[in-house]
Amino acid sequence: MKIAILGFGTVGEGVYKILTESKDLYQSRFGQSIEIEKILVHNVAKKRDIKEANQIITDNFEEILQDPNIELIVEVTSSKNQAIEYIRKSLMAGKHVVSANKAAIAVDFKELQKIAIQQNVHFKFEASVAGGIPVLSSLGRLIAFNDISLLHGIINSSTNYVLTEICKGRDETEVIAEARELGILEANPTDDIAGFDARRKLAILAMMILQIEISEQSIPSIGITQVDSRDSEILNKLGYEIKLIAELLNGEKSGLKEKQIALSVFPTALNNSKFNRVNGMMNEVTFNGSYCGELRFYGAGGSMYPTANAIVSDIYETITNKPLYFPVKENQYENISDQIESSFYIRIPDSLMVNEDLNNEIIEMAEKILLAKKEVIIFSKPISNQKAVEL
Amino acid sequence: MKIAILGFGTVGEGVYKILTESKDLYQSRFGQSIEIEKILVHNVAKKRDIKEANQIITDNFEEILQDPNIELIVEVTSSKNQAIEYIRKSLMAGKHVVSANKAAIAVDFKELQKIAIQQNVHFKFEASVAGGIPVLSSLGRLIAFNDISLLHGIINSSTNYVLTEICKGRDETEVIAEARELGILEANPTDDIAGFDARRKLAILAMMILQIEISEQSIPSIGITQVDSRDSEILNKLGYEIKLIAELLNGEKSGLKEKQIALSVFPTALNNSKFNRVNGMMNEVTFNGSYCGELRFYGAGGSMYPTANAIVSDIYETITNKPLYFPVKENQYENISDQIESSFYIRIPDSLMVNEDLNNEIIEMAEKILLAKKEVIIFSKPISNQKAVEL
């Protein structure tokens, strides 16, 4: 199969390297090959480690689109709007598309599914959620006959890295500066730190599972901007660690009523949980299906090779599988994401502690509750998610 | 697609139930259906909860084999030799086969792959390893371009249940009796307890990954017969827990030399490991691939619905995917399973402690080593796996 790669950043280069390095292994196992026909870049003059670069590199997307030999487009550009355009045009031209662009996929999920179905081509996006973990392919098959009642995930690597380091007792400002230097956080880290990236991935998962439209913005989310080393110190002492958890609750088995759903992305204090070994850049997605039971998938959340591995898996599945679609249907659920109540951790900052008597009273009270029942002491009474996000 | 189910034990009944219950969900998602045409049983007179049973139930395998409408055979009988016969004949007749029969698959892997390839039909066996966890489907795709250097698994549910209970401080005889009563262990539990079931599954995984023939018998394996509550008490105090671990080492990245491989199934004392949450009937398989990095798959290792779920997944993949084969090729590896050295835990039984002075000396020595370097105290010097199995 002849393919084109749009973009040659870290992931694009990873895809190029895997396909080049594993050519023999793939050929020996499957007696066929995947040929990179074109690579789309901004600057064709830039020196790159690509064989026969002058034949392969182009800055002209139309040239790729018009080439009837190219059956599959790997979209790994970094811009959201251009990516949507590339994906849409490629699907419309009857080409399969494999993309890692979660922003583009989340925002245009419904329409892109529709076009892919009309054109009878593959539209695959394993790399867009939980990087190198083959969770979408497994989930995609399982929902053919399983109702998914519950999904939890650590699906943002950079915040998981930051939280892991903070939980070691390090200062949050120092950790964030370091993460930026290491390229773990982008120059503008808002998307990650505010939880937008995680809720975008949760929206994709939810649209696959529920087959309804879920906008990112509708998911109550609190990032990790308000988590600092004092919080982790207090919580660690109590046996908790802090993780940014994306959650989907669906129906009675998740504790809601039938046809009720609730989604959220919150930093969560976890005590002895299944996620306690998911540290640094690693991700984990767990879900419960009516027949498969609880499944957990753990692996690298990002970085060059794992992400590129997910893309190559998608290319491979495009060759070997029939297309799998996730059409968005009419909403049949009551989304109670905003109304659902959780217990929230509240630390009263020194600046608000104006009255020493009151301070001491609160501390004393907290201690008493701590002694009486460890689990609740530093958590608030349940308040609604909407309220929590507003606060 | 019209299918037949051979056998109506726990798993066969689970498959029947899932296909019946999820008919609407499947139909609504995929616009097609899976019809159960025949179910093969020993005793047709036995009352079963099957719709239109008198049309579906049969004790005549030939009738199923000759029916050109039946495209896929689900083999979930319990006997090994008959299963091999059924699988072979079905493949030869050009029918797809989905089987859960690890004993049959392990022993005839090479030939069954060969027939499936010749006949260009699917031969799938997700349920044969790690029950409900979709690990074979993921692994099968990943090895198209990943070298797998390392694989570890808890892949026998009943021994994991027994070890989990023993590690709680319970007596091993009591736990084993209970497990038999609960049906977790069979009346003759040797296959599980001696590690034969685990090494059989490891052989299947290894044949997929390495594409060479691996006989079960060639895998050094020690079951859990020699693990008792005193061991777990001693090891627990030191922060260890005991798990029956199946291991595949492959090449330099696993610490061996290039083209060297080693397999084993040993009860292993684990300290703070990734497996520390894999308890009771749960399984986990982890592996490292050249590009995908470390992946972990966790889920139910057996029981009706998870196992049946794996079988239905295979049926579904047969409909949607091209066949995936794991042909066995000429051996290009040096198998050093017997030579490789590990540290083994040795407890000197009271009966051997005839000399009180010697006893005290050993205990004193052990304590000294314990104080000096926690990790090694109760482990032997490295001895070869072969030697260990003999002992």
PDB file of N, CA and C in Angstrom, chain B residues 98-145:
ATOM      1  N   VAL B  98     -12.874 -20.786  15.776  1.00  0.00           N
ATOM      2  CA  VAL B  98     -12.530 -20.028  16.983  1.00  0.00           C
ATOM      3  C   VAL B  98     -12.506 -21.035  18.126  1.00  0.00           C
ATOM      4  N   SER B  99     -11.387 -21.112  18.822  1.00  0.00           N
ATOM      5  CA  SER B  99     -11.272 -22.125  19.865  1.00  0.00           C
ATOM      6  C   SER B  99     -10.717 -21.554  21.160  1.00  0.00           C
ATOM      7  N   ALA B 100     -11.120 -22.157  22.268  1.00  0.00           N
ATOM      8  CA  ALA B 100     -10.588 -21.777  23.575  1.00  0.00           C
ATOM      9  C   ALA B 100      -9.687 -22.877  24.122  1.00  0.00           C
ATOM     10  N   ASN B 101      -9.453 -23.916  23.306  1.00  0.00           N
ATOM     11  CA  ASN B 101      -8.825 -25.134  23.801  1.00  0.00           C
ATOM     12  C   ASN B 101      -7.302 -25.060  23.754  1.00  0.00           C
ATOM     13  N   LYS B 102      -6.720 -24.487  24.829  1.00  0.00           N
ATOM     14  CA  LYS B 102      -5.263 -24.239  24.838  1.00  0.00           C
ATOM     15  C   LYS B 102      -4.452 -25.521  24.697  1.00  0.00           C
ATOM     16  N   ALA B 103      -4.940 -26.623  25.279  1.00  0.00           N
ATOM     17  CA  ALA B 103      -4.186 -27.875  25.193  1.00  0.00           C
ATOM     18  C   ALA B 103      -4.067 -28.307  23.732  1.00  0.00           C
ATOM     19  N   ALA B 104      -5.193 -28.254  23.028  1.00  0.00           N
ATOM     20  CA  ALA B 104      -5.187 -28.639  21.617  1.00  0.00           C
ATOM     21  C   ALA B 104      -4.335 -27.686  20.786  1.00  0.00           C
ATOM     22  N   ILE B 105      -4.480 -26.398  21.045  1.00  0.00           N
ATOM     23  CA  ILE B 105      -3.771 -25.396  20.238  1.00  0.00           C
ATOM     24  C   ILE B 105      -2.261 -25.488  20.468  1.00  0.00           C
ATOM     25  N   ALA B 106      -1.861 -25.637  21.740  1.00  0.00           N
ATOM     26  CA  ALA B 106      -0.426 -25.686  22.043  1.00  0.00           C
ATOM     27  C   ALA B 106       0.234 -26.887  21.390  1.00  0.00           C
ATOM     28  N   VAL B 107      -0.437 -28.018  21.439  1.00  0.00           N
ATOM     29  CA  VAL B 107       0.216 -29.239  20.964  1.00  0.00           C
ATOM     30  C   VAL B 107       0.250 -29.309  19.435  1.00  0.00           C
ATOM     31  N   ASP B 108      -0.729 -28.698  18.788  1.00  0.00           N
ATOM     32  CA  ASP B 108      -0.814 -28.809  17.332  1.00  0.00           C
ATOM     33  C   ASP B 108      -0.681 -27.463  16.618  1.00  0.00           C
ATOM     34  N   PHE B 109      -0.038 -26.545  17.275  1.00  0.00           N
ATOM     35  CA  PHE B 109       0.042 -25.174  16.757  1.00  0.00           C
ATOM     36  C   PHE B 109       0.499 -25.122  15.302  1.00  0.00           C
ATOM     37  N   LYS B 110       1.637 -25.761  15.058  1.00  0.00           N
ATOM     38  CA  LYS B 110       2.266 -25.675  13.741  1.00  0.00           C
ATOM     39  C   LYS B 110       1.349 -26.210  12.643  1.00  0.00           C
ATOM     40  N   GLU B 111       0.792 -27.389  12.882  1.00  0.00           N
ATOM     41  CA  GLU B 111      -0.027 -28.014  11.840  1.00  0.00           C
ATOM     42  C   GLU B 111      -1.329 -27.248  11.619  1.00  0.00           C
ATOM     43  N   LEU B 112      -1.946 -26.798  12.710  1.00  0.00           N
ATOM     44  CA  LEU B 112      -3.219 -26.080  12.569  1.00  0.00           C
ATOM     45  C   LEU B 112      -3.018 -24.753  11.825  1.00  0.00           C
ATOM     46  N   GLN B 113      -1.902 -24.080  12.103  1.00  0.00           N
ATOM     47  CA  GLN B 113      -1.609 -22.851  11.356  1.00  0.00           C
ATOM     48  C   GLN B 113      -1.467 -23.170   9.867  1.00  0.00           C
ATOM     49  N   LYS B 114      -0.774 -24.257   9.604  1.00  0.00           N
ATOM     50  CA  LYS B 114      -0.513 -24.655   8.213  1.00  0.00           C
ATOM     51  C   LYS B 114      -1.820 -24.916   7.458  1.00  0.00           C
ATOM     52  N   ILE B 115      -2.714 -25.663   8.108  1.00  0.00           N
ATOM     53  CA  ILE B 115      -3.995 -25.968   7.450  1.00  0.00           C
ATOM     54  C   ILE B 115      -4.802 -24.696   7.232  1.00  0.00           C
ATOM     55  N   ALA B 116      -4.823 -23.831   8.258  1.00  0.00           N
ATOM     56  CA  ALA B 116      -5.590 -22.581   8.138  1.00  0.00           C
ATOM     57  C   ALA B 116      -5.071 -21.745   6.977  1.00  0.00           C
ATOM     58  N   ILE B 117      -3.744 -21.683   6.849  1.00  0.00           N
ATOM     59  CA  ILE B 117      -3.142 -20.915   5.752  1.00  0.00           C
ATOM     60  C   ILE B 117      -3.527 -21.528   4.399  1.00  0.00           C
ATOM     61  N   GLN B 118      -3.394 -22.853   4.313  1.00  0.00           N
ATOM     62  CA  GLN B 118      -3.756 -23.537   3.060  1.00  0.00           C
ATOM     63  C   GLN B 118      -5.203 -23.281   2.675  1.00  0.00           C
ATOM     64  N   GLN B 119      -6.077 -23.330   3.673  1.00  0.00           N
ATOM     65  CA  GLN B 119      -7.506 -23.209   3.407  1.00  0.00           C
ATOM     66  C   GLN B 119      -7.972 -21.755   3.358  1.00  0.00           C
ATOM     67  N   ASN B 120      -7.045 -20.840   3.688  1.00  0.00           N
ATOM     68  CA  ASN B 120      -7.364 -19.410   3.708  1.00  0.00           C
ATOM     69  C   ASN B 120      -8.572 -19.090   4.596  1.00  0.00           C
ATOM     70  N   VAL B 121      -8.592 -19.700   5.773  1.00  0.00           N
ATOM     71  CA  VAL B 121      -9.665 -19.417   6.733  1.00  0.00           C
ATOM     72  C   VAL B 121      -9.055 -18.896   8.035  1.00  0.00           C
ATOM     73  N   HIS B 122      -9.904 -18.302   8.864  1.00  0.00           N
ATOM     74  CA  HIS B 122      -9.453 -17.812  10.171  1.00  0.00           C
ATOM     75  C   HIS B 122      -9.292 -18.962  11.146  1.00  0.00           C
ATOM     76  N   PHE B 123      -8.225 -18.903  11.935  1.00  0.00           N
ATOM     77  CA  PHE B 123      -8.094 -19.806  13.083  1.00  0.00           C
ATOM     78  C   PHE B 123      -7.711 -18.929  14.271  1.00  0.00           C
ATOM     79  N   LYS B 124      -8.660 -18.709  15.158  1.00  0.00           N
ATOM     80  CA  LYS B 124      -8.470 -17.715  16.214  1.00  0.00           C
ATOM     81  C   LYS B 124      -8.629 -18.349  17.598  1.00  0.00           C
ATOM     82  N   PHE B 125      -7.867 -17.828  18.581  1.00  0.00           N
ATOM     83  CA  PHE B 125      -7.849 -18.498  19.882  1.00  0.00           C
ATOM     84  C   PHE B 125      -7.581 -17.535  21.039  1.00  0.00           C
ATOM     85  N   GLU B 126      -8.162 -16.331  20.942  1.00  0.00           N
ATOM     86  CA  GLU B 126      -7.992 -15.320  22.002  1.00  0.00           C
ATOM     87  C   GLU B 126      -8.305 -15.874  23.387  1.00  0.00           C
ATOM     88  N   ALA B 127      -9.367 -16.667  23.494  1.00  0.00           N
ATOM     89  CA  ALA B 127      -9.820 -17.158  24.798  1.00  0.00           C
ATOM     90  C   ALA B 127      -8.886 -18.199  25.405  1.00  0.00           C
ATOM     91  N   SER B 128      -7.932 -18.700  24.615  1.00  0.00           N
ATOM     92  CA  SER B 128      -7.074 -19.771  25.136  1.00  0.00           C
ATOM     93  C   SER B 128      -5.998 -19.247  26.086  1.00  0.00           C
ATOM     94  N   VAL B 129      -5.684 -17.960  26.014  1.00  0.00           N
ATOM     95  CA  VAL B 129      -4.670 -17.374  26.883  1.00  0.00           C
ATOM     96  C   VAL B 129      -5.254 -16.149  27.584  1.00  0.00           C
ATOM     97  N   ALA B 130      -5.179 -16.139  28.905  1.00  0.00           N
ATOM     98  CA  ALA B 130      -5.611 -14.979  29.684  1.00  0.00           C
ATOM     99  C   ALA B 130      -7.082 -14.620  29.446  1.00  0.00           C
ATOM    100  N   GLY B 131      -7.901 -15.653  29.303  1.00  0.00           N
ATOM    101  CA  GLY B 131      -9.360 -15.539  29.263  1.00  0.00           C
ATOM    102  C   GLY B 131      -9.924 -14.322  28.567  1.00  0.00           C
ATOM    103  N   GLY B 132     -10.413 -13.385  29.343  1.00  0.00           N
ATOM    104  CA  GLY B 132     -11.140 -12.255  28.788  1.00  0.00           C
ATOM    105  C   GLY B 132     -10.296 -11.085  28.334  1.00  0.00           C
ATOM    106  N   ILE B 133      -8.979 -11.190  28.446  1.00  0.00           N
ATOM    107  CA  ILE B 133      -8.121 -10.052  28.090  1.00  0.00           C
ATOM    108  C   ILE B 133      -7.790 -10.096  26.602  1.00  0.00           C
ATOM    109  N   PRO B 134      -8.057  -9.012  25.887  1.00  0.00           N
ATOM    110  CA  PRO B 134      -7.783  -9.026  24.439  1.00  0.00           C
ATOM    111  C   PRO B 134      -6.303  -8.834  24.166  1.00  0.00           C
ATOM    112  N   VAL B 135      -5.492  -9.791  24.613  1.00  0.00           N
ATOM    113  CA  VAL B 135      -4.048  -9.609  24.471  1.00  0.00           C
ATOM    114  C   VAL B 135      -3.517 -10.257  23.190  1.00  0.00           C
ATOM    115  N   LEU B 136      -4.085 -11.392  22.769  1.00  0.00           N
ATOM    116  CA  LEU B 136      -3.582 -12.020  21.546  1.00  0.00           C
ATOM    117  C   LEU B 136      -3.864 -11.158  20.314  1.00  0.00           C
ATOM    118  N   SER B 137      -5.033 -10.520  20.289  1.00  0.00           N
ATOM    119  CA  SER B 137      -5.357  -9.694  19.124  1.00  0.00           C
ATOM    120  C   SER B 137      -4.400  -8.512  19.038  1.00  0.00           C
ATOM    121  N   SER B 138      -4.113  -7.880  20.182  1.00  0.00           N
ATOM    122  CA  SER B 138      -3.169  -6.756  20.172  1.00  0.00           C
ATOM    123  C   SER B 138      -1.760  -7.231  19.835  1.00  0.00           C
ATOM    124  N   LEU B 139      -1.343  -8.286  20.493  1.00  0.00           N
ATOM    125  CA  LEU B 139      -0.007  -8.828  20.264  1.00  0.00           C
ATOM    126  C   LEU B 139       0.150  -9.261  18.801  1.00  0.00           C
ATOM    127  N   GLY B 140      -0.876  -9.911  18.283  1.00  0.00           N
ATOM    128  CA  GLY B 140      -0.826 -10.400  16.901  1.00  0.00           C
ATOM    129  C   GLY B 140      -0.586  -9.282  15.902  1.00  0.00           C
ATOM    130  N   ARG B 141      -1.180  -8.127  16.158  1.00  0.00           N
ATOM    131  CA  ARG B 141      -0.954  -6.991  15.263  1.00  0.00           C
ATOM    132  C   ARG B 141       0.427  -6.368  15.490  1.00  0.00           C
ATOM    133  N   LEU B 142       0.808  -6.250  16.760  1.00  0.00           N
ATOM    134  CA  LEU B 142       2.056  -5.540  17.067  1.00  0.00           C
ATOM    135  C   LEU B 142       3.288  -6.272  16.547  1.00  0.00           C
ATOM    136  N   ILE B 143       3.242  -7.613  16.549  1.00  0.00           N
ATOM    137  CA  ILE B 143       4.439  -8.324  16.098  1.00  0.00           C
ATOM    138  C   ILE B 143       4.663  -8.188  14.599  1.00  0.00           C
ATOM    139  N   ALA B 144       3.728  -7.562  13.895  1.00  0.00           N
ATOM    140  CA  ALA B 144       3.958  -7.299  12.477  1.00  0.00           C
ATOM    141  C   ALA B 144       5.143  -6.367  12.282  1.00  0.00           C
ATOM    142  N   PHE B 145       5.441  -5.549  13.298  1.00  0.00           N
ATOM    143  CA  PHE B 145       6.577  -4.621  13.137  1.00  0.00           C
ATOM    144  C   PHE B 145       7.352  -4.397  14.431  1.00  0.00           C
TER     145      PHE B 145
END
